[in-house]
Amino acid sequence: MGNDTVCYYKSRPFDFGPITYEGPKKVNNAPDTSSAHRKLRPRRSMPSGLDTGKPATTIHYDALDREIRKGSQRFDGQWQFVDRVYDQRGRLEKVSLPFRGETASHWNTYSYDAYNRPVGLTEASGKTSAWHYGRLWTMETKDGITTTRTFDQLGAVVKAEDPGGIITYEIRPDGQPSRIVAPGNAVTSFSYDNFGRRLIIDDPSVGKQYFSESYASDGSRTFLTREPNGHMITSKYDKYGRLLESKRDELNTEYRYNADGDLSTVKSNNGTAVNYTYDAYGRIATARTDVPDGVFLSKSYKYADGNLASIQYTSQKGGICTENYVYANGYNTEVKLNNTTSIWKLTEENGLGQPTKAVTGVLARTYSYDAFGQPTGRTAGNIQNFSYQFNANIGSPSSRKDNRRNLEETFVYDNLNRLQVMTGKGIDFDEKGNLTVMPNAGTLGYGNSSRPYQVTAFTPSSPTVTPREQHLHYNSFQRPDSIVENGITATLVYNTDGNRVKMKVVQGNQELLTRYYIDDEYELDGPKGVERLYLYGDAYDAPAVYIKEGGAWKLYYICRDYQGSITHIANADGTLKQELSYDAWGRLRNPQSQTIYEQGKEPELFLGRGYTGHEHLRWFGLINMNARLYDPMLGRFLSPDPYVQMPDFTQSFNRYSYCLNNPLKYVDKNGEFFIFTIINAVKDFVVNSFIKVWDQGFNAWSNSSNWHSTRMAFKIDMGLVKGNIGQILSRLTWELPQTALGHLAGSVQNTLYGVKGVSYYGGATAIEYYSEGWGAFTLGSFVNGQRGLQADPNNSLFQHEYGHCLQSQWAGLFYLQRYAIPSAIDAASKSNHSYHATEQDANIRAFKYFSKHVPNFEKNNEYNNIFSPRWDFKNNLIIGYNRTKSIDSPENQVVLRNGIMSLGWADIAFGHTSISIILNVLELKQ
């Protein structure tokens, strides 16, 4: 063999380099001295791979070339595997939980109906999910909640019903919603222009929002938004879709890019800025963040063997420290401070890959889990000892206990998984999800019919609870920029991303506190000049914090509960500095007795942070969750979530509620709550709630492989809410069957460590697998594809698959029977699949879309123009298209028009039946 191939991209080598063959081995040598080794295999044998700085991996296949086992070598040298079993029809029947040794003990099992639709999922933990299908309805039971969705004759969802009530939808002919009515007659309406572009959203929680957009001759676009409070937001993008400038009432921001198209500078006129430099391989070399008054944090990155080796921190006061990263078999196992003191060191993990023992300085920590990955306990030296019991069917704790003091709490949930009883004390909700009775606080009333989710009355349950009068003002980010209560005023400043960078609290002329914030990692308190740098993570997951007070830097260790709340802070010698405790909703209480502190008598927090790592504003009894202020006494936010997370779930429309009224299951890190992967069969051990379980401080820069699945799981779930509101609603209603299958396929593959990356474009989610040479398949907005797939109009594979996304949007519930199944059957045959009607239709839809939405796309189809967006006619053939003529030519317009499929007569005559599928396959057979 012995041939060499060298690839270059944008005059920068990135991760490409010479490819050589050494006998049965394929070696890719990257310019940064790292390399990737692949042992080529005969069929049914076991391939193996070893990339520099990454874990060794292995994959087993059966006689049909299906993956049946995948393994990776862990940090301690042992191998961890995930097995797959298929039924007689080739469907995935079982997926094991990760295990060590030879044989899997715990399995997640799937069942299907005669049409290969999923009807059941039984997890290893005993948790079950079920799906039922009718002609014009589907019923799903998941996490103990049954949801029924009803469709009209065209397949659009017109009603969704769960135990919380009924949601009704009015859908326009183009598939976008015109009106949604949630329980309690809460109406959200939408208005559009003649081209289907959104003009107005009238929401009962937020008010009216107005939208407009304009285009310039140079290809740039400008978007204008007017918020209900009158704020105007203007955003301008260049012809490549890059943000150039944004204008708000509070600040104007400019964005600059280097010659390679990488973001180099973000600068606003309020004293905030971010500057990046990159190394020869496109990796960030330095990053500096500036906030008002000359305060900044600079980070310098060093790499080795393809992994992050160190980060050096510098502030306006000089050098702070360096974090050094240590790896074993490709896993980040230790982080050191200035290459000496161990901040965090992994010493043991379980079969699922969850850390069970770690050391932070002199503080030994243990983490325990049941066989299915649910947390059961954690300890830290002799200062922390917690235990938990979880209800596997709903993924929420039924009890938690402080073993040092023998204090136990119990919890009960209703049929919507809302917290209903905490240690014998009941919590009540109305039909709209409003909390009406809060133990140890009082009763809440809602008397504003035009704002049905806003609290208008509060009756305290005891004399120790006194009503508070607060005045708040919000900026264009819908963030509070001033809070006033009892003569105390807090003013806040934000950067262009809406992150707070400064807070000043005064009482009259007396300055109580001025605090600066940078990237949730660094804080500076004035006038005392106290500096805080969170190590190996941020304020929400770091295991340690470095504090400069009185001219000297000191190291402290942070212990958290399974949600990331700070419960103990230890000195460098392991002795206790401060202990904190919270009730289920985040109210501070005495850890000795778990008695709620009287209002105004709460202790001052050593780090200023506590519940889920968020900052407590003790002057106002509030918790600042970044985007919104949370009142733990009322268990509600003071302002609505800017997003309706799940438009077919009744509880999502109450955008003031905290974490769907289940504060023990979910964590709201930034005040903009998203439904992450709930603890389920596909990803029991990598759901984001477990990020808060582990307080070792893994962060995005660690590049540790055992966090990769977690990041990818979050990205896959985020794909459910990518795109405009019409696309989001469509994929959860009109496209629901294929959306569920596409999401499930990507999630299962990710659980098996098979997902390399996730990217987005135009509402589509591209899930790139590690495996090569098989192509891709699209279900709904989820494109699952081979190594190299990217959500980019320049990516040949994505070009074609995006056409299938457009088919799904157009055909909805008819997509599987009209497009997906006939296409899959044809692909399995020996015919030229690219000539099949479904594939030609996909190519045409995508080509027309990109030509319309990507500047200069259709004008740059020459093969020698490798840096411009272009259609790959070689691999994505459009039969009859004349490339010598423009897309607007009559000849090409006929080709593009004639190649588009419509619904078949069988779809109309027989609806969603097996007869339609069979007739479609026969009609479209080549």
JSON list of N, CA and C in Angstrom, two decimals, residues 826-833:
[
{"chain": "A", "resi": 826, "resn": "ASP", "atom": "N", "xyz": [-35.18, 0.95, -1.33]},
{"chain": "A", "resi": 826, "resn": "ASP", "atom": "CA", "xyz": [-34.41, 1.11, -2.56]},
{"chain": "A", "resi": 826, "resn": "ASP", "atom": "C", "xyz": [-32.91, 1.12, -2.28]},
{"chain": "A", "resi": 827, "resn": "ALA", "atom": "N", "xyz": [-32.52, 1.76, -1.16]},
{"chain": "A", "resi": 827, "resn": "ALA", "atom": "CA", "xyz": [-31.10, 1.82, -0.82]},
{"chain": "A", "resi": 827, "resn": "ALA", "atom": "C", "xyz": [-30.54, 0.43, -0.58]},
{"chain": "A", "resi": 828, "resn": "ALA", "atom": "N", "xyz": [-31.39, -0.48, -0.07]},
{"chain": "A", "resi": 828, "resn": "ALA", "atom": "CA", "xyz": [-30.94, -1.83, 0.21]},
{"chain": "A", "resi": 828, "resn": "ALA", "atom": "C", "xyz": [-30.84, -2.68, -1.05]},
{"chain": "A", "resi": 829, "resn": "SER", "atom": "N", "xyz": [-31.43, -2.19, -2.15]},
{"chain": "A", "resi": 829, "resn": "SER", "atom": "CA", "xyz": [-31.37, -2.94, -3.41]},
{"chain": "A", "resi": 829, "resn": "SER", "atom": "C", "xyz": [-30.08, -2.60, -4.15]},
{"chain": "A", "resi": 830, "resn": "LYS", "atom": "N", "xyz": [-29.92, -3.16, -5.33]},
{"chain": "A", "resi": 830, "resn": "LYS", "atom": "CA", "xyz": [-28.70, -2.90, -6.10]},
{"chain": "A", "resi": 830, "resn": "LYS", "atom": "C", "xyz": [-28.89, -1.80, -7.13]},
{"chain": "A", "resi": 831, "resn": "SER", "atom": "N", "xyz": [-29.96, -1.07, -7.04]},
{"chain": "A", "resi": 831, "resn": "SER", "atom": "CA", "xyz": [-30.22, -0.01, -8.00]},
{"chain": "A", "resi": 831, "resn": "SER", "atom": "C", "xyz": [-29.36, 1.20, -7.69]},
{"chain": "A", "resi": 832, "resn": "ASN", "atom": "N", "xyz": [-29.27, 2.13, -8.62]},
{"chain": "A", "resi": 832, "resn": "ASN", "atom": "CA", "xyz": [-28.56, 3.38, -8.38]},
{"chain": "A", "resi": 832, "resn": "ASN", "atom": "C", "xyz": [-29.46, 4.26, -7.53]},
{"chain": "A", "resi": 833, "resn": "HIS", "atom": "N", "xyz": [-29.19, 4.28, -6.25]},
{"chain": "A", "resi": 833, "resn": "HIS", "atom": "CA", "xyz": [-30.10, 4.90, -5.30]},
{"chain": "A", "resi": 833, "resn": "HIS", "atom": "C", "xyz": [-30.29, 6.39, -5.57]}
]
